[in-house]
Tab-separated table of C-alpha atoms in Angstrom:
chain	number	residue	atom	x	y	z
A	27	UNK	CA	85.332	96.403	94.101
A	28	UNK	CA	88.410	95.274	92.636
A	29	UNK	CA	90.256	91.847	92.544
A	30	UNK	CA	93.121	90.329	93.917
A	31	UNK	CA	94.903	86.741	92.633
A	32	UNK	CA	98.391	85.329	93.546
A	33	UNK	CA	100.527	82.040	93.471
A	34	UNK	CA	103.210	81.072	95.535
A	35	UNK	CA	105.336	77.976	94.544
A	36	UNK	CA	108.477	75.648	93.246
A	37	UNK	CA	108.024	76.657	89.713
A	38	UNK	CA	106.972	80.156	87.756
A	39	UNK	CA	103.389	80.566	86.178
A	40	UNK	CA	103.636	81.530	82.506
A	41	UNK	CA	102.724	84.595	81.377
A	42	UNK	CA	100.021	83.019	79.339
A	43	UNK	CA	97.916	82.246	82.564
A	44	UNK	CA	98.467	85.074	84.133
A	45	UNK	CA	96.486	86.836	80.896
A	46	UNK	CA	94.130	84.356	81.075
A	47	UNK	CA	93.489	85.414	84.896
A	48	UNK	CA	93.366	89.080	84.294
A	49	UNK	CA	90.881	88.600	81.949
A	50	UNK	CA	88.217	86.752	83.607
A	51	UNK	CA	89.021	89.758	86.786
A	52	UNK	CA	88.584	92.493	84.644
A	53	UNK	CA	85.335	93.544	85.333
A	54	UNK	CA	86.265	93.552	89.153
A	55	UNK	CA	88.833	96.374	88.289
A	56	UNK	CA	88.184	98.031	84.964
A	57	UNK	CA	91.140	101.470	85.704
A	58	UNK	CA	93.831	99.494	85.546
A	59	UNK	CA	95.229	95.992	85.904
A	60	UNK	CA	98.714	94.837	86.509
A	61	UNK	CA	100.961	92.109	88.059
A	62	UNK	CA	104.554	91.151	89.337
A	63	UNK	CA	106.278	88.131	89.281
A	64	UNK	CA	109.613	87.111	90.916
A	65	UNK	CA	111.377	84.856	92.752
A	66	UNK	CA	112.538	84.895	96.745
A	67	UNK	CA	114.054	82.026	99.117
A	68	UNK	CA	113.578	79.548	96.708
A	69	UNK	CA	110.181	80.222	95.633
A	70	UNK	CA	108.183	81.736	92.914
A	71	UNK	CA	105.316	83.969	93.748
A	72	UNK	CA	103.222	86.091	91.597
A	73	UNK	CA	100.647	88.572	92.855
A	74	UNK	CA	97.597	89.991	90.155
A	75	UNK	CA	96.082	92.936	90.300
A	76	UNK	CA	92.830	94.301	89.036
A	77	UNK	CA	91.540	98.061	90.153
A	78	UNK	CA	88.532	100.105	90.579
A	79	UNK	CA	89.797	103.379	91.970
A	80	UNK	CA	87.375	104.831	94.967
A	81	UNK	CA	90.576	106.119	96.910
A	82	UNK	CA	92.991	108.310	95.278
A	83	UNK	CA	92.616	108.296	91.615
A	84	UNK	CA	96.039	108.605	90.606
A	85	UNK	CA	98.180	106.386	88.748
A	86	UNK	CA	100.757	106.462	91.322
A	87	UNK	CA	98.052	104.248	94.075
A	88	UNK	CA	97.883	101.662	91.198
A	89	UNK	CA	98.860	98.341	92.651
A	90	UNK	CA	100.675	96.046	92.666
A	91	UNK	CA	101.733	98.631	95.337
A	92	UNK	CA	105.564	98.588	96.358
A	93	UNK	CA	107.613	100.044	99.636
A	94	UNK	CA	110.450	99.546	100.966
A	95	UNK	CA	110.964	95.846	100.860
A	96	UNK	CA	107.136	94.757	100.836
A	97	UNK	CA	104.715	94.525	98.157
A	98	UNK	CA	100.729	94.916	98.063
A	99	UNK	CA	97.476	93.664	96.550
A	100	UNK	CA	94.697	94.946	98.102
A	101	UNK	CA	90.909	94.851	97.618
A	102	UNK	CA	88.579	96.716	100.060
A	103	UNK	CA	88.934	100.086	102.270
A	104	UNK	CA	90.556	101.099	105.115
A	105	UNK	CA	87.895	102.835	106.336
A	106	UNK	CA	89.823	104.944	109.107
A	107	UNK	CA	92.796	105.672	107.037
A	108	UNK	CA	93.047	109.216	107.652
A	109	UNK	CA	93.279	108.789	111.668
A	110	UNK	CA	95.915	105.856	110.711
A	111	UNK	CA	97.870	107.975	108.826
A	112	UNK	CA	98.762	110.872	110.929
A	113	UNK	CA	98.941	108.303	113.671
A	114	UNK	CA	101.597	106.625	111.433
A	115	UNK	CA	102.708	110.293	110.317
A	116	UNK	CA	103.110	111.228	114.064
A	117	UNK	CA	105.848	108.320	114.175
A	118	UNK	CA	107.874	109.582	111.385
A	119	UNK	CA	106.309	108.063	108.579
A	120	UNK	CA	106.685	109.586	104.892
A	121	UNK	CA	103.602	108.964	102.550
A	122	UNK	CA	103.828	109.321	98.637
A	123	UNK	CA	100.223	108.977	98.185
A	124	UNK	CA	96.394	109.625	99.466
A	125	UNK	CA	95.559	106.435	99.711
A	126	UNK	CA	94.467	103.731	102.086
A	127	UNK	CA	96.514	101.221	100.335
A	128	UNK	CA	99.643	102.947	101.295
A	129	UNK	CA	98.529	103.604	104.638
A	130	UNK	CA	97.753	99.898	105.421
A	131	UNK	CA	101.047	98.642	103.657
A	132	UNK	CA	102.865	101.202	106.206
A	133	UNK	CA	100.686	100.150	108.970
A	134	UNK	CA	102.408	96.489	108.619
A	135	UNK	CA	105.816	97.488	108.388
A	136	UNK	CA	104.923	99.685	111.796
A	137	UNK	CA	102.779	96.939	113.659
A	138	UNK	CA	103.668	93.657	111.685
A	139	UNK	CA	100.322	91.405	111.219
A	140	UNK	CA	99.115	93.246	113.765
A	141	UNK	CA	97.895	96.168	112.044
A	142	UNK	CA	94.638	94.433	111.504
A	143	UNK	CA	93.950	94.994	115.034
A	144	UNK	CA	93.951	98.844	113.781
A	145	UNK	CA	91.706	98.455	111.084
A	146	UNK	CA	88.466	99.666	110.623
A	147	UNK	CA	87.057	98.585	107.120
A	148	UNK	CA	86.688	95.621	104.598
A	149	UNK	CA	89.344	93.840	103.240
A	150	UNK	CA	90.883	90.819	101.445
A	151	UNK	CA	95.082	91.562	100.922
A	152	UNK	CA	98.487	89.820	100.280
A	153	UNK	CA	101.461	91.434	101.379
A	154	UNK	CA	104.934	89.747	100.808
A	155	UNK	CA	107.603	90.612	102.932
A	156	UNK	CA	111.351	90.210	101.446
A	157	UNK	CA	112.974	90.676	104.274
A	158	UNK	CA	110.810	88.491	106.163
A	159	UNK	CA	110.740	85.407	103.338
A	160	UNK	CA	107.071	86.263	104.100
A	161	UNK	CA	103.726	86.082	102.215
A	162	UNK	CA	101.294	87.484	104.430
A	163	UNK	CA	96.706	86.778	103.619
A	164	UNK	CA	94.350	88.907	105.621
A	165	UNK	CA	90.593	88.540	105.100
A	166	UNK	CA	88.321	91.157	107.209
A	167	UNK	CA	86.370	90.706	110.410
A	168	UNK	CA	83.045	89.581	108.822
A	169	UNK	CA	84.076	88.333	105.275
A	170	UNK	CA	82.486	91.221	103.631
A	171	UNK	CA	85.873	90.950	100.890
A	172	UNK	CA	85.864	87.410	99.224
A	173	UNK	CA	89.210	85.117	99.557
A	174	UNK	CA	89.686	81.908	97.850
A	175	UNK	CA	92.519	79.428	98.212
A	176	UNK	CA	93.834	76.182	96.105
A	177	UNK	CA	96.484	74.092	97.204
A	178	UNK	CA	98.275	71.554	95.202
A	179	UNK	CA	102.050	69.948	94.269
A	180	UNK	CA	102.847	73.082	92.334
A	181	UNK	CA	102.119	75.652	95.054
A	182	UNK	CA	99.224	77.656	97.078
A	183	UNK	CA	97.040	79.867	94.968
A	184	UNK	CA	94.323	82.476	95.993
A	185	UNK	CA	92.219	84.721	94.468
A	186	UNK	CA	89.021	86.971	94.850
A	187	UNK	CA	86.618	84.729	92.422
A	188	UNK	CA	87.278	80.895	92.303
A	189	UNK	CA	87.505	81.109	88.843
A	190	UNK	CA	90.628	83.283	88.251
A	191	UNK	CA	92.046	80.598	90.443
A	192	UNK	CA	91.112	77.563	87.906
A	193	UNK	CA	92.977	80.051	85.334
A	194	UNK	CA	95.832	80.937	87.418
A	195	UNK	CA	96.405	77.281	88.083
A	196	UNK	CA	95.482	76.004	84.874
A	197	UNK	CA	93.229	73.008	87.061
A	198	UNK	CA	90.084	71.715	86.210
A	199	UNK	CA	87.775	71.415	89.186
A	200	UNK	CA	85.746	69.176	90.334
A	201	UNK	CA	81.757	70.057	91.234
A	202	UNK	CA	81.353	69.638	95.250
A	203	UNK	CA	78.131	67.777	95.606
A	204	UNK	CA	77.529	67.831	98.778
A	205	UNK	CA	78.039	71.079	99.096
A	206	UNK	CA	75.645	71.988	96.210
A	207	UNK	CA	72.831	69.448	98.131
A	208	UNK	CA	73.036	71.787	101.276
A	209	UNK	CA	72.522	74.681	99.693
A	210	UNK	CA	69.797	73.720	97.353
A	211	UNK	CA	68.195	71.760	100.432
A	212	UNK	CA	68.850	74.477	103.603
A	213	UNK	CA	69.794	77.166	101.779
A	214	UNK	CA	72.607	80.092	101.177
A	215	UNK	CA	73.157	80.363	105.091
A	216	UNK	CA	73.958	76.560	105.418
A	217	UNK	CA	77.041	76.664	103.140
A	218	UNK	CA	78.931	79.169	105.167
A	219	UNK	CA	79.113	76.949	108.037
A	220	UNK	CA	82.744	75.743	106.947
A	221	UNK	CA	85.119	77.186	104.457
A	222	UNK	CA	84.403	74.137	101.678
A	223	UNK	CA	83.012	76.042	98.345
A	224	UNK	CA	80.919	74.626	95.203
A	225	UNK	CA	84.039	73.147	94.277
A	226	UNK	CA	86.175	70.321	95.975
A	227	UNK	CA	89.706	71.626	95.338
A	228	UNK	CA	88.562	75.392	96.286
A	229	UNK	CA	88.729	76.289	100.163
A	230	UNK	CA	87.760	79.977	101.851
A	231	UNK	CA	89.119	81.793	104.113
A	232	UNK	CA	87.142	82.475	107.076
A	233	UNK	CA	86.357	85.781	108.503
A	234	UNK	CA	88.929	87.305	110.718
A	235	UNK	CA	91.843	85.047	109.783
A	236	UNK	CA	95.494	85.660	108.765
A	237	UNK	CA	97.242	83.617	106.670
A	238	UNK	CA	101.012	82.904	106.614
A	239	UNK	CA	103.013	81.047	104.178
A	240	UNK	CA	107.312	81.448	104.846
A	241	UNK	CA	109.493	78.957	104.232
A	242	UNK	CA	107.124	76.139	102.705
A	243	UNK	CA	104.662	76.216	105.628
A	244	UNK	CA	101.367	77.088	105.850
A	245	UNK	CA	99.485	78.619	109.184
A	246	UNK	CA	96.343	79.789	110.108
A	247	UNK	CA	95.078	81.774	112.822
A	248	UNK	CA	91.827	84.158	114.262
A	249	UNK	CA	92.850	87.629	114.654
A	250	UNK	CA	89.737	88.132	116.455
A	251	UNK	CA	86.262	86.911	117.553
A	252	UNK	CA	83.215	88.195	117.841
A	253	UNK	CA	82.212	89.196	122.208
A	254	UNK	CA	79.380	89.559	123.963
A	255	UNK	CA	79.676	91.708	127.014
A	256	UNK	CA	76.021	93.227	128.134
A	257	UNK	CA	75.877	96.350	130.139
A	258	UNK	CA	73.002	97.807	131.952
A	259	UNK	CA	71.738	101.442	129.559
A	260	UNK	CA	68.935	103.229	129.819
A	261	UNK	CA	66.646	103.380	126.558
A	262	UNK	CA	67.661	107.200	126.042
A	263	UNK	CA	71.331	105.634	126.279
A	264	UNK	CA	70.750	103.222	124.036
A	265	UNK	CA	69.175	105.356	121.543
A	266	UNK	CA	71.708	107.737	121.564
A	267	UNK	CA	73.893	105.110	121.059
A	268	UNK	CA	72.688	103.901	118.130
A	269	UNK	CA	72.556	107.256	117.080
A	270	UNK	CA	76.329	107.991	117.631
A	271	UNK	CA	77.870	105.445	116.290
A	272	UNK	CA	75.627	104.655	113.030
A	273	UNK	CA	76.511	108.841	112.410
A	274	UNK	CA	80.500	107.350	112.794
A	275	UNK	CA	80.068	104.808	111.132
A	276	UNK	CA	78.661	106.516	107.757
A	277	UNK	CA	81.368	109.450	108.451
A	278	UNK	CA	83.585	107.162	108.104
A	279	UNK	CA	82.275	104.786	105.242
A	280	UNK	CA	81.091	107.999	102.479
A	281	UNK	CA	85.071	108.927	101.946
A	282	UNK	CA	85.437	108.380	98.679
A	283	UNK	CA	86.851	110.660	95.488
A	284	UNK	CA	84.057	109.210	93.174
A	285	UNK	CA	80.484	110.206	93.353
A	286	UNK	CA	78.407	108.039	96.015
A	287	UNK	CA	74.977	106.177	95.539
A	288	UNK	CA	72.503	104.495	97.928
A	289	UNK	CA	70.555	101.095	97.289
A	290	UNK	CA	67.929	101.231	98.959
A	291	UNK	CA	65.552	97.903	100.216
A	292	UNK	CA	63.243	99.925	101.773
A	293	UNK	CA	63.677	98.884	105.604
A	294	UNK	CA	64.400	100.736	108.554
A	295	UNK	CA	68.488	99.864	108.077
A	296	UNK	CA	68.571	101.710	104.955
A	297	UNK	CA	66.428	104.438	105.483
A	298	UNK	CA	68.221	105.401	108.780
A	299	UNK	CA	71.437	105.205	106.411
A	300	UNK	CA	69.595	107.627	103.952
A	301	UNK	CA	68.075	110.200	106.811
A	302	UNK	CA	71.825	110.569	108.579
């Protein structure tokens, strides 16, 4: 799973909160937890850490993960890392790991914010850039990874669970009760209509959106949207269609160097899953 938390302001968070937010993300990342804190073009920026290893055991993929003159939190998986790499290997690129965390950090300084267009996977990240004056938010294609964001006076905050943000900040927040109405009224698939949360100072970030924050300023943008282009198939094409790419898909999605489970709910999704 793991967990991901960062600030990036006029002033430096204290130690003391930055416990406080490691605490309450612990159980996101219970192998090892860690953060850095520094200051860059006038700013102060601290990025947390929390990690459940699936990808590379070793110590040495522990984040927060460091090349060259960029730096890494990461929560999700790359699921087409190994194609990446020897893509990125191909064009002279030196890894010092197995991971997918390394291959993504070297897929920005290759393609820029781009390299989410070469992504296959599920994701929530913050990459700062010190060459660039640069803090760069990705959230994936369909939101599977979860991204919160705060801003107020101090600075811009984000974080995987809103409240490692009301630690990291040291705010009290405010119940949204509108928001709470909609859902109790319509529903779970009501509230995800906008990026407003339970709370009125707590924002998310939508599905397929970067982030940007350099030199004060703060931009948004879609990476990509969803497109429907029909084609005329045949039922034996379409079925092995399905076929194809649900086998690619799980190829691609069992990697792992832990031992792999299935939860089942019984329908014909899962049990396809289970038969391939």
């Amino acid at each position: 799973m793991c967990g991901i938390a960062g600030y990036i302001g006029k002033s430096p968070i204290s130690n003391n909160h930055i416990e406080n937010t490691i605490s309450v993300m612990k159980k996101r990342g219970p192998d090892f937890q860690d953060f850095v804190s520094f200051s860059d073009a006038g700013f102060y920026l601290t990025l947390i850490h929390t990690r459940l290893s699936i990808i590379d055991l070793d110590s040495r993929s522990n984040q927060p993960f460091f090349h060259k003159h960029c730096v890494l939190v990461f929560n999700g998986e790359i699921y087409n890392y190994i194609e990446l790499r020897k893509d990125l290997e191909n064009l002279g690129a030196v890894f010092k790991t197995e991971s997918d965390t390394e291959v993504l950090i070297q897929s920005y300084l290759k393609y820029g914010e781009n390299c989410v267009d070469k992504f296959e996977g599920m994701w929530s990240f913050a990459l700062y850039d010190k060459n660039e004056n640069k803090l760069f938010i990705s959230r994936d294609r369909f939101a599977e990874k979860p991204l919160y964001f705060h801003e107020n006076d101090k600075g811009f905050y984000f974080a995987s669970e809103i409240k490692a943000i009301r630690e990291l900040s040291n705010n009290s927040l405010s119940i949204n009760n509108n928001h709470l109405y909609k859902y109790l009224v319509n529903g779970h698939k009501s509230i995800y209509k906008t990026n407003k949360s339970f709370y009125n100072e707590i924002k998310e970030l939508d599905f397929a959106t970067n982030l940007i924050f350099k030199d004060g300023d703060l931009n948004k943008y879609k990476y990509w949207k969803p497109e429907y282009k029909p084609s005329n198939i045949s039922e034996c094409d379409a079925i092995e269609g399905v076929k194809h790419y649900l086998s690619r898909s799980l190829q691609l999605r069992l990697r792992s160097d832990v031992p792999l489970a299935f939860c089942l709910s019984g329908g014909v999704d899962s049990s396809s899953l289970v038969s391939i």
